[in-house]
Amino acid sequence: MDYLRTVQLESKKSKDFVWNLPGEFRFLNVQDSAVLQPVKAGIWFNAQMISFADLAKNDQAWKRDFKKVEDYWVKELKAQPHMGKLFGFETSPEGLTEPFADSYTCTIYTDAQKEAFSKFRLKEDPQGLFATGLGMKFLQKC
């Protein structure tokens, strides 16, 4: 949370994007109850970065700052993303930053988890009706 606050305070000088909401956090008791589970069971600290994007000069301004915080949390603190939020920010060679990068999304689960879930999914959804969108990106090979 210290790093998020540092980035938020630094943004006060920016003409492109100023963080306008505080960080949010809570403690979670994760149970070992899902076929696809991104973290081990136990007590976890959950932190969220939130801000109104409409106040940014453009969508790239806030995405760059979100990427900066996410990169620190994931690379330095070994954090796992909240997969119900924006995550996996990546900057393209053209300089555009976007969430849900395939190169990151495919790393959330191990190959063993992907294989176990694929077997479960094929049993429960043999026609592949629900095999679509971001969910399938989690299962792709890296």
PDB file of C-alpha atoms in Angstrom:
ATOM      1  CA  MET A   1       0.000   0.000   0.000  1.00  0.00           C
ATOM      2  CA  ASP A   2       2.976   2.291   0.576  1.00  0.00           C
ATOM      3  CA  TYR A   3       3.974   2.065  -3.081  1.00  0.00           C
ATOM      4  CA  LEU A   4       0.414   2.747  -4.237  1.00  0.00           C
ATOM      5  CA  ARG A   5       0.298   5.816  -2.012  1.00  0.00           C
ATOM      6  CA  THR A   6       3.641   7.021  -3.382  1.00  0.00           C
ATOM      7  CA  VAL A   7       2.372   6.726  -6.966  1.00  0.00           C
ATOM      8  CA  GLN A   8      -0.887   8.427  -6.005  1.00  0.00           C
ATOM      9  CA  LEU A   9       0.904  11.377  -4.422  1.00  0.00           C
ATOM     10  CA  GLU A  10       3.315  11.695  -7.370  1.00  0.00           C
ATOM     11  CA  SER A  11       0.303  11.937  -9.693  1.00  0.00           C
ATOM     12  CA  LYS A  12      -0.767  15.221  -8.089  1.00  0.00           C
ATOM     13  CA  LYS A  13       1.769  16.957 -10.392  1.00  0.00           C
ATOM     14  CA  SER A  14       0.466  15.215 -13.511  1.00  0.00           C
ATOM     15  CA  LYS A  15      -1.597  16.910 -16.180  1.00  0.00           C
ATOM     16  CA  ASP A  16      -2.607  13.486 -17.572  1.00  0.00           C
ATOM     17  CA  PHE A  17      -3.919  11.498 -14.604  1.00  0.00           C
ATOM     18  CA  VAL A  18      -4.418  12.163 -10.912  1.00  0.00           C
ATOM     19  CA  TRP A  19      -5.484   9.300  -8.682  1.00  0.00           C
ATOM     20  CA  ASN A  20      -8.797  10.307  -7.158  1.00  0.00           C
ATOM     21  CA  LEU A  21      -9.764   7.437  -4.828  1.00  0.00           C
ATOM     22  CA  PRO A  22      -7.903   5.766  -1.972  1.00  0.00           C
ATOM     23  CA  GLY A  23      -6.574   2.245  -2.145  1.00  0.00           C
ATOM     24  CA  GLU A  24      -8.820  -0.444  -0.734  1.00  0.00           C
ATOM     25  CA  PHE A  25      -7.743  -3.471   1.264  1.00  0.00           C
ATOM     26  CA  ARG A  26      -9.110  -6.339   3.290  1.00  0.00           C
ATOM     27  CA  PHE A  27      -8.067  -9.719   4.638  1.00  0.00           C
ATOM     28  CA  LEU A  28      -9.464 -12.875   3.049  1.00  0.00           C
ATOM     29  CA  ASN A  29      -9.651 -16.431   4.293  1.00  0.00           C
ATOM     30  CA  VAL A  30      -9.186 -18.474   1.122  1.00  0.00           C
ATOM     31  CA  GLN A  31     -10.504 -22.029   1.278  1.00  0.00           C
ATOM     32  CA  ASP A  32      -9.152 -24.896  -0.818  1.00  0.00           C
ATOM     33  CA  SER A  33     -12.455 -25.431  -2.598  1.00  0.00           C
ATOM     34  CA  ALA A  34     -12.042 -24.745  -6.316  1.00  0.00           C
ATOM     35  CA  VAL A  35     -10.635 -26.705  -9.232  1.00  0.00           C
ATOM     36  CA  LEU A  36      -8.957 -23.512 -10.420  1.00  0.00           C
ATOM     37  CA  GLN A  37      -7.517 -21.725  -7.435  1.00  0.00           C
ATOM     38  CA  PRO A  38      -4.922 -18.996  -8.092  1.00  0.00           C
ATOM     39  CA  VAL A  39      -3.592 -18.929  -4.519  1.00  0.00           C
ATOM     40  CA  LYS A  40      -3.089 -21.497  -1.780  1.00  0.00           C
ATOM     41  CA  ALA A  41      -5.615 -21.755   1.024  1.00  0.00           C
ATOM     42  CA  GLY A  42      -4.946 -19.434   3.943  1.00  0.00           C
ATOM     43  CA  ILE A  43      -5.233 -15.851   5.108  1.00  0.00           C
ATOM     44  CA  TRP A  44      -4.392 -13.327   2.386  1.00  0.00           C
ATOM     45  CA  PHE A  45      -4.121  -9.560   2.254  1.00  0.00           C
ATOM     46  CA  ASN A  46      -6.165  -8.217  -0.665  1.00  0.00           C
ATOM     47  CA  ALA A  47      -5.327  -4.760  -2.015  1.00  0.00           C
ATOM     48  CA  GLN A  48      -7.142  -2.870  -4.754  1.00  0.00           C
ATOM     49  CA  MET A  49      -6.141   0.166  -6.717  1.00  0.00           C
ATOM     50  CA  ILE A  50      -9.180   2.152  -7.747  1.00  0.00           C
ATOM     51  CA  SER A  51      -9.712   5.451  -9.472  1.00  0.00           C
ATOM     52  CA  PHE A  52     -12.218   7.177 -11.724  1.00  0.00           C
ATOM     53  CA  ALA A  53     -10.767   6.816 -15.196  1.00  0.00           C
ATOM     54  CA  ASP A  54     -13.084   9.520 -16.599  1.00  0.00           C
ATOM     55  CA  LEU A  55     -10.923  12.177 -14.973  1.00  0.00           C
ATOM     56  CA  ALA A  56      -7.808  11.103 -16.906  1.00  0.00           C
ATOM     57  CA  LYS A  57      -6.652  12.986 -19.999  1.00  0.00           C
ATOM     58  CA  ASN A  58      -7.069   9.720 -21.945  1.00  0.00           C
ATOM     59  CA  ASP A  59      -7.347   6.011 -21.241  1.00  0.00           C
ATOM     60  CA  GLN A  60      -3.602   5.456 -21.632  1.00  0.00           C
ATOM     61  CA  ALA A  61      -2.792   7.851 -18.784  1.00  0.00           C
ATOM     62  CA  TRP A  62      -4.544   5.821 -16.088  1.00  0.00           C
ATOM     63  CA  LYS A  63      -3.528   2.483 -17.612  1.00  0.00           C
ATOM     64  CA  ARG A  64       0.145   3.452 -17.406  1.00  0.00           C
ATOM     65  CA  ASP A  65      -0.194   4.246 -13.696  1.00  0.00           C
ATOM     66  CA  PHE A  66      -2.179   1.071 -13.005  1.00  0.00           C
ATOM     67  CA  LYS A  67       0.562  -0.908 -14.781  1.00  0.00           C
ATOM     68  CA  LYS A  68       3.230   0.801 -12.692  1.00  0.00           C
ATOM     69  CA  VAL A  69       1.544  -0.259  -9.444  1.00  0.00           C
ATOM     70  CA  GLU A  70       0.689  -3.755 -10.684  1.00  0.00           C
ATOM     71  CA  ASP A  71       4.267  -4.341 -11.884  1.00  0.00           C
ATOM     72  CA  TYR A  72       5.588  -3.437  -8.449  1.00  0.00           C
ATOM     73  CA  TRP A  73       3.069  -5.567  -6.583  1.00  0.00           C
ATOM     74  CA  VAL A  74       3.563  -8.612  -8.830  1.00  0.00           C
ATOM     75  CA  LYS A  75       7.316  -8.424  -9.417  1.00  0.00           C
ATOM     76  CA  GLU A  76       8.539  -7.041  -6.096  1.00  0.00           C
ATOM     77  CA  LEU A  77       5.926  -8.355  -3.653  1.00  0.00           C
ATOM     78  CA  LYS A  78       5.042 -11.573  -5.543  1.00  0.00           C
ATOM     79  CA  ALA A  79       1.362 -10.606  -5.460  1.00  0.00           C
ATOM     80  CA  GLN A  80      -1.391 -12.362  -7.387  1.00  0.00           C
ATOM     81  CA  PRO A  81      -3.969 -10.317  -9.322  1.00  0.00           C
ATOM     82  CA  HIS A  82      -7.631 -10.047  -8.445  1.00  0.00           C
ATOM     83  CA  MET A  83      -9.019 -11.764 -11.506  1.00  0.00           C
ATOM     84  CA  GLY A  84     -12.377 -10.053 -11.183  1.00  0.00           C
ATOM     85  CA  LYS A  85     -10.703  -6.698 -11.801  1.00  0.00           C
ATOM     86  CA  LEU A  86      -8.364  -5.247 -14.400  1.00  0.00           C
ATOM     87  CA  PHE A  87      -4.991  -7.009 -14.367  1.00  0.00           C
ATOM     88  CA  GLY A  88      -2.176  -8.131 -16.640  1.00  0.00           C
ATOM     89  CA  PHE A  89      -1.275  -4.708 -17.988  1.00  0.00           C
ATOM     90  CA  GLU A  90       1.222  -4.812 -20.840  1.00  0.00           C
ATOM     91  CA  THR A  91       2.668  -2.102 -23.041  1.00  0.00           C
ATOM     92  CA  SER A  92       2.848  -2.936 -26.737  1.00  0.00           C
ATOM     93  CA  PRO A  93       5.778  -2.017 -29.003  1.00  0.00           C
ATOM     94  CA  GLU A  94       3.584   0.864 -30.234  1.00  0.00           C
ATOM     95  CA  GLY A  95       3.428   2.201 -26.667  1.00  0.00           C
ATOM     96  CA  LEU A  96      -0.181   1.303 -25.872  1.00  0.00           C
ATOM     97  CA  THR A  97      -0.881  -0.138 -22.423  1.00  0.00           C
ATOM     98  CA  GLU A  98      -3.801  -2.552 -22.116  1.00  0.00           C
ATOM     99  CA  PRO A  99      -5.025  -5.054 -19.506  1.00  0.00           C
ATOM    100  CA  PHE A 100      -5.502  -8.822 -19.859  1.00  0.00           C
ATOM    101  CA  ALA A 101      -2.259  -9.502 -21.729  1.00  0.00           C
ATOM    102  CA  ASP A 102      -2.137 -13.079 -22.993  1.00  0.00           C
ATOM    103  CA  SER A 103       1.494 -13.305 -21.886  1.00  0.00           C
ATOM    104  CA  TYR A 104       0.431 -12.731 -18.268  1.00  0.00           C
ATOM    105  CA  THR A 105      -3.034 -14.277 -18.175  1.00  0.00           C
ATOM    106  CA  CYS A 106      -1.657 -17.687 -19.158  1.00  0.00           C
ATOM    107  CA  THR A 107       0.692 -17.680 -16.126  1.00  0.00           C
ATOM    108  CA  ILE A 108      -2.002 -17.525 -13.420  1.00  0.00           C
ATOM    109  CA  TYR A 109      -2.497 -21.302 -13.246  1.00  0.00           C
ATOM    110  CA  THR A 110       0.017 -24.122 -13.456  1.00  0.00           C
ATOM    111  CA  ASP A 111      -0.092 -26.590 -16.329  1.00  0.00           C
ATOM    112  CA  ALA A 112      -1.377 -29.222 -13.881  1.00  0.00           C
ATOM    113  CA  GLN A 113      -4.262 -26.949 -12.811  1.00  0.00           C
ATOM    114  CA  LYS A 114      -5.094 -26.179 -16.431  1.00  0.00           C
ATOM    115  CA  GLU A 115      -5.138 -29.872 -17.323  1.00  0.00           C
ATOM    116  CA  ALA A 116      -7.322 -30.802 -14.326  1.00  0.00           C
ATOM    117  CA  PHE A 117      -9.789 -28.039 -15.105  1.00  0.00           C
ATOM    118  CA  SER A 118      -9.874 -28.872 -18.812  1.00  0.00           C
ATOM    119  CA  LYS A 119     -10.925 -32.441 -17.950  1.00  0.00           C
ATOM    120  CA  PHE A 120     -13.574 -31.118 -15.552  1.00  0.00           C
ATOM    121  CA  ARG A 121     -14.790 -28.569 -18.109  1.00  0.00           C
ATOM    122  CA  LEU A 122     -15.079 -31.136 -20.903  1.00  0.00           C
ATOM    123  CA  LYS A 123     -17.165 -33.361 -18.630  1.00  0.00           C
ATOM    124  CA  GLU A 124     -19.490 -30.554 -17.523  1.00  0.00           C
ATOM    125  CA  ASP A 125     -19.577 -28.605 -20.806  1.00  0.00           C
ATOM    126  CA  PRO A 126     -18.944 -31.125 -23.606  1.00  0.00           C
ATOM    127  CA  GLN A 127     -20.256 -28.768 -26.312  1.00  0.00           C
ATOM    128  CA  GLY A 128     -18.015 -25.923 -25.159  1.00  0.00           C
ATOM    129  CA  LEU A 129     -20.906 -23.522 -24.677  1.00  0.00           C
ATOM    130  CA  PHE A 130     -19.066 -21.739 -21.861  1.00  0.00           C
ATOM    131  CA  ALA A 131     -15.570 -22.084 -23.350  1.00  0.00           C
ATOM    132  CA  THR A 132     -15.178 -18.479 -24.410  1.00  0.00           C
ATOM    133  CA  GLY A 133     -13.673 -15.133 -23.565  1.00  0.00           C
ATOM    134  CA  LEU A 134     -11.126 -14.300 -20.900  1.00  0.00           C
ATOM    135  CA  GLY A 135     -11.770 -17.548 -19.054  1.00  0.00           C
ATOM    136  CA  MET A 136     -10.217 -19.519 -21.873  1.00  0.00           C
ATOM    137  CA  LYS A 137      -7.156 -17.269 -21.923  1.00  0.00           C
ATOM    138  CA  PHE A 138      -6.379 -18.483 -18.409  1.00  0.00           C
ATOM    139  CA  LEU A 139      -6.195 -22.025 -19.782  1.00  0.00           C
ATOM    140  CA  GLN A 140      -4.033 -21.358 -22.845  1.00  0.00           C
ATOM    141  CA  LYS A 141      -0.423 -22.465 -23.010  1.00  0.00           C
ATOM    142  CA  CYS A 142       2.154 -19.747 -22.530  1.00  0.00           C
TER     143      CYS A 142
END
